[in-house]
XYZ file of C-alpha atoms in Angstrom:
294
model
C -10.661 -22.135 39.994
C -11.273 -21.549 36.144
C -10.478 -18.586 35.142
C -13.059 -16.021 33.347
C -12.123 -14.882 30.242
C -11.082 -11.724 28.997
C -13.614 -9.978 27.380
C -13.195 -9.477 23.439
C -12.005 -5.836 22.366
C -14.169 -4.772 19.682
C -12.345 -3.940 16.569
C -11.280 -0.015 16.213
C -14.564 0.161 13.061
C -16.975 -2.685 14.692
C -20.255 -0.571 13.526
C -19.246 1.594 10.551
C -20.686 1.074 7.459
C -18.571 1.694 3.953
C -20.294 1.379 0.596
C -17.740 2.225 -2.104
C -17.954 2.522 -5.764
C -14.306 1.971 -6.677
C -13.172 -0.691 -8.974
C -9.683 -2.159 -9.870
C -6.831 -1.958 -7.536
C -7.034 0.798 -4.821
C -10.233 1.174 -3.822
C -11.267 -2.717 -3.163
C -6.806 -2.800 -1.477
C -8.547 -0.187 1.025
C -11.775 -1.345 1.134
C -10.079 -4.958 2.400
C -7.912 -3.008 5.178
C -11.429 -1.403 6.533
C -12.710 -4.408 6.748
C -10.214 -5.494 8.274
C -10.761 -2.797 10.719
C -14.160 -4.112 12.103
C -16.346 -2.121 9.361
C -18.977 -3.552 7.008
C -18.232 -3.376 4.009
C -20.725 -2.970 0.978
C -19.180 -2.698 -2.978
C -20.856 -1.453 -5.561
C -20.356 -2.932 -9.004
C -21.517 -1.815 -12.284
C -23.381 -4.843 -14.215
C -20.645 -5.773 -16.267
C -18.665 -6.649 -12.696
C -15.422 -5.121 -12.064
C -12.217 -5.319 -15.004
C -10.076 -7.145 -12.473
C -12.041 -10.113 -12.168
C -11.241 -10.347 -15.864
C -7.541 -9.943 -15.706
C -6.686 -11.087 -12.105
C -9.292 -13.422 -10.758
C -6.808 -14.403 -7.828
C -6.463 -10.550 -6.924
C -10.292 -9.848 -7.075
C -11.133 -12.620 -5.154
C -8.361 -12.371 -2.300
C -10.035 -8.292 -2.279
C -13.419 -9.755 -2.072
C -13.117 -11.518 0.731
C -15.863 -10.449 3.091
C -17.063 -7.746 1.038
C -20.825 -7.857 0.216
C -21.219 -6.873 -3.403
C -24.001 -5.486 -5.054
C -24.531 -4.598 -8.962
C -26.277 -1.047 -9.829
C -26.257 0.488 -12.727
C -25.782 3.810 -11.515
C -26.481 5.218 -15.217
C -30.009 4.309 -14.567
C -33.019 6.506 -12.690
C -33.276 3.085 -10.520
C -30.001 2.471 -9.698
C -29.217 6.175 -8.548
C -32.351 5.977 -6.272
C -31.456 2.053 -5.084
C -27.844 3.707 -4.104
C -29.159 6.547 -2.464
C -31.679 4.379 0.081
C -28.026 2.683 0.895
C -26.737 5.851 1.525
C -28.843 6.820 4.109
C -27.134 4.102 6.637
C -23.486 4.633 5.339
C -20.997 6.312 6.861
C -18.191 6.223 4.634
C -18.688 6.682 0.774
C -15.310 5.405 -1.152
C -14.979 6.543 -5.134
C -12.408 6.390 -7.631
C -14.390 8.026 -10.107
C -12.864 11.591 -11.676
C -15.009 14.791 -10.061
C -16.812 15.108 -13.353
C -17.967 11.725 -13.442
C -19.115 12.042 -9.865
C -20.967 15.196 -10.775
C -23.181 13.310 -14.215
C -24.301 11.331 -11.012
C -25.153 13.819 -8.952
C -22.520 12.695 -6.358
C -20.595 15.774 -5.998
C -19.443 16.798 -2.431
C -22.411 19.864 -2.444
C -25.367 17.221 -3.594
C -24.624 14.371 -1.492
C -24.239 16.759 1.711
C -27.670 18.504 1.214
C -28.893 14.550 0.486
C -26.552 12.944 3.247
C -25.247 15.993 5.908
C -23.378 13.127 7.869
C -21.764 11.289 4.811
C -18.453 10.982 4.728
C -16.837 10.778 1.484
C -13.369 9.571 0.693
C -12.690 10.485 -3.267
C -9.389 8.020 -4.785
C -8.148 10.322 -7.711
C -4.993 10.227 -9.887
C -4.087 13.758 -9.567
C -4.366 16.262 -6.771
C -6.467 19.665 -7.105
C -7.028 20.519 -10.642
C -5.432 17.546 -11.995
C -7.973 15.321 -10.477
C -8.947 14.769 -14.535
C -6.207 13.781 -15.946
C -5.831 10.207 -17.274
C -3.249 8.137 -15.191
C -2.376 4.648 -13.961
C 0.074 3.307 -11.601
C 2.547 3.106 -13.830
C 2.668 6.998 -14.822
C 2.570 8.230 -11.505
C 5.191 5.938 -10.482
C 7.412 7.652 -13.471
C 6.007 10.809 -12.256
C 8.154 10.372 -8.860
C 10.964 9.178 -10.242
C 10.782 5.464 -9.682
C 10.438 4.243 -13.112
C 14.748 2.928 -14.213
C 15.508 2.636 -17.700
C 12.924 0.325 -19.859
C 11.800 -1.785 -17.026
C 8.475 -2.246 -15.745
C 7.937 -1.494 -11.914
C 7.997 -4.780 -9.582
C 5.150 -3.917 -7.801
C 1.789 -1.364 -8.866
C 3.181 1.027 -5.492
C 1.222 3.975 -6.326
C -2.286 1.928 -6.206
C -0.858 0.035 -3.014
C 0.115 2.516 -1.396
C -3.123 4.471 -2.576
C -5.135 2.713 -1.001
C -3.373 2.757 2.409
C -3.799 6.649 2.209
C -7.328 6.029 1.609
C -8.007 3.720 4.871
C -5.838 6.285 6.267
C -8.214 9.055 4.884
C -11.394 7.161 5.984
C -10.190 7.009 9.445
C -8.999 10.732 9.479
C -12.633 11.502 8.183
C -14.718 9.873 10.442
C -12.532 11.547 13.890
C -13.655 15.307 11.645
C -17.110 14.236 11.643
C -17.081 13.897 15.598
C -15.691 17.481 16.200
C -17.724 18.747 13.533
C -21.277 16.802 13.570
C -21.270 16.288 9.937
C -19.655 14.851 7.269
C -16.467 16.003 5.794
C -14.824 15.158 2.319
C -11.062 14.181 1.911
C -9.140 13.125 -1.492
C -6.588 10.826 -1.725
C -4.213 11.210 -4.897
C -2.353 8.270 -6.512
C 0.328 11.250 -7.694
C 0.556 11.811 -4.021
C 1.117 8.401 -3.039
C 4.079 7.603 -5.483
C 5.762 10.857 -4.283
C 5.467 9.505 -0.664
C 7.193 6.251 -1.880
C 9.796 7.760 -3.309
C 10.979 10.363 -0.797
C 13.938 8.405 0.005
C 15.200 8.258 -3.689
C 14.698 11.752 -3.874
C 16.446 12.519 -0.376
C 19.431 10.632 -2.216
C 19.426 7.585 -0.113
C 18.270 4.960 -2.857
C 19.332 6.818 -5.827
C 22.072 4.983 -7.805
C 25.116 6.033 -5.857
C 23.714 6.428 -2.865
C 24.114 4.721 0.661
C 21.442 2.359 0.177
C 21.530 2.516 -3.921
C 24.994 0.763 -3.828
C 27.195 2.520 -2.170
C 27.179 0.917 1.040
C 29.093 -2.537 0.790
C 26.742 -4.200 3.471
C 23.470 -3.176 1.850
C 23.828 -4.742 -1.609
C 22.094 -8.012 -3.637
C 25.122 -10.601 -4.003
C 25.463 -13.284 -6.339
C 26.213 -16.827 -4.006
C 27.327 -20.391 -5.449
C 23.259 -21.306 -6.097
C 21.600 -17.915 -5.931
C 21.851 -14.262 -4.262
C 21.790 -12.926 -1.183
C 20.198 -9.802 0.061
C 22.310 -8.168 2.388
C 21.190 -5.284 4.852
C 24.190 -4.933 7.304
C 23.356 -1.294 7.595
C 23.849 -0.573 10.989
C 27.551 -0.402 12.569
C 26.885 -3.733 14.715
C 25.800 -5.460 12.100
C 27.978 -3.995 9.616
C 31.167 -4.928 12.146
C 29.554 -8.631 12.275
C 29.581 -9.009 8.524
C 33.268 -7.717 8.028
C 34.479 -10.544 11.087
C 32.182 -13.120 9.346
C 33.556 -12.566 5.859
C 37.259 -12.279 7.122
C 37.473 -8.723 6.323
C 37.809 -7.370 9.860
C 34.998 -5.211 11.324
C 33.835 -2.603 8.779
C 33.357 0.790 9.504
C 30.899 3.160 8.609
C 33.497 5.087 6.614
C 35.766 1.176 4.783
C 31.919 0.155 4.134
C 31.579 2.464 1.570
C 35.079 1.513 -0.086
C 34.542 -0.461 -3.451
C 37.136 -2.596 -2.699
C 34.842 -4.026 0.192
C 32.429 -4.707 -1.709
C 34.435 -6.569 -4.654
C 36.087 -8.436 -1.662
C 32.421 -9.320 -0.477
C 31.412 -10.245 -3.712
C 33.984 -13.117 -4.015
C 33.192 -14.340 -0.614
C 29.580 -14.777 -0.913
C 29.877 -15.895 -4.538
C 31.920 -18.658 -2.597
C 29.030 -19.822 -0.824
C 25.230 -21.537 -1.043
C 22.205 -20.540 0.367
C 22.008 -22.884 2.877
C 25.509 -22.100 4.032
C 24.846 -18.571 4.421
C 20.960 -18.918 5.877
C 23.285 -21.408 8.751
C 25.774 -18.198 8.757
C 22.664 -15.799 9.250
C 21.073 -17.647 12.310
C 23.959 -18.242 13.710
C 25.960 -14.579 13.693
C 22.191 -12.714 14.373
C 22.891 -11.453 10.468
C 20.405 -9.559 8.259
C 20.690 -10.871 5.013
C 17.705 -12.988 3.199
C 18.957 -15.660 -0.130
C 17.189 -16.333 -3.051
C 17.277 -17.816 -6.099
C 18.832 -17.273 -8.710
């Protein structure tokens, strides 16, 4: 007998429509996790396009993907009235302009409910509350929280990443309000807030420099090997036990893990060894370490 299929879950947004008017990095990041999502996704561009297809084409097209984009020039009579017919069948309006510019547009929270009373609005800003206006990037809120070291620049833009997961996460949160409440609500997602999130471990000690996962703990370090370097998360006491027997130091402890001479000792053995000696070492022992090059 053949069996009958299950029938296809709809995705959690199947039916919501987004239109958002955020360029660069954290609006289109959230924009492609909504879509992801099920929802239809619309992007508004100004006529010049948006900056990152001129200084990451790879980014703006892996962020396009599945986006309809359309080009107003909301600076014009006709493009304000163009934006507001799409308005009337959004659900979910997405910015990452400042308040004032919002306001030139006549897209503050107060117009666009008397225009829109079911409009949800999702605003990306750098600041929270009053500082909403000042000028910011990624890299000055991430010095903000305390994750800039030294003269180094960040390895990763966290604040916009992690930006726009807020935002999805604000979308979501918006669109649950507007079923209670029958109308549209407006939520802001701040970049400042986003970095501070990220870096709530650091400031809880744990991955400042000294602390149990900034260095101090023997089995959670990056080790030079023969061809490379090793990652090495041995946190936990099994693991930590398992990496002591495999190294020929005897099982460590929670309290001879945090000894320096363990970790000197670990440094010669793994410094003794390749990459494809430990990855065989790693399968075999159920150990969570990760090489890489050098």
């Amino acid at each position: 007998m053949a069996r009958t299929p299950l029938p296809r879950t709809p995705l959690p947004l199947a039916g919501v429509q987004i239109l958002s008017l955020a360029l660069n990095l954290p609006g289109p990041a959230a924009l492609q996790r909504l879509r992801q999502l099920g929802a239809r996704c619309t992007k508004v561009e100004p006529p010049g396009g948006d900056p990152m297809q001129g200084y990451c084409a790879a980014a703006y097209a892996e962020l396009q993907r599945g986006v309809r984009t359309v080009a107003l020039d909301l600076k014009t009579t006709a493009g304000q009235r163009r934006l507001g017919q799409r308005l009337e069948r959004t659900d979910v309006l997405l910015t990452s302009f400042r308040p004032s510019a919002l306001a030139r547009l006549g897209l503050d929270p107060t117009s666009l409910a008397q225009r829109h009373p079911r409009l949800c609005v999702v605003r990306i800003v750098g600041g929270a509350g009053a500082r909403a206006e000042e000028a910011g990037h990624d890299l000055t809120y991430q010095a903000e929280a305390g994750l800039i070291d030294g003269l180094a620049l960040p390895p990763s833009l966290l604040a916009d990443m992690a930006g726009a997961l807020l935002a999805s996460e604000a979308v979501l949160a918006a669109l649950r309000q507007r079923d209670a409440l029958g109308r549209g609500v407006v939520r802001d997602v701040a970049l400042t807030d986003a970095a501070a999130w990220l870096a709530r471990p650091r400031a809880w000690g744990l991955t400042a420099p000294g602390g149990l996962l900034g260095g101090a703990h023997a089995g959670y370090r990056v080790y030079r090997c023969a061809d490379g370097r090793v990652a090495v998360a041995a946190l936990e006491p099994h693991f930590a036990r398992r990496l002591g027997d495999v190294a020929g130091l005897g099982p460590l402890s929670p309290a001879n893990a945090l000894c320096p001479e363990v970790a000197d000792r670990l440094t010669v053995w793994f410094a003794g060894r390749t990459r494809a000696e430990l990855d065989a070492l790693a399968r075999r022992h159920d150990l969570p370490w990760v090489t890489l090059g050098a």
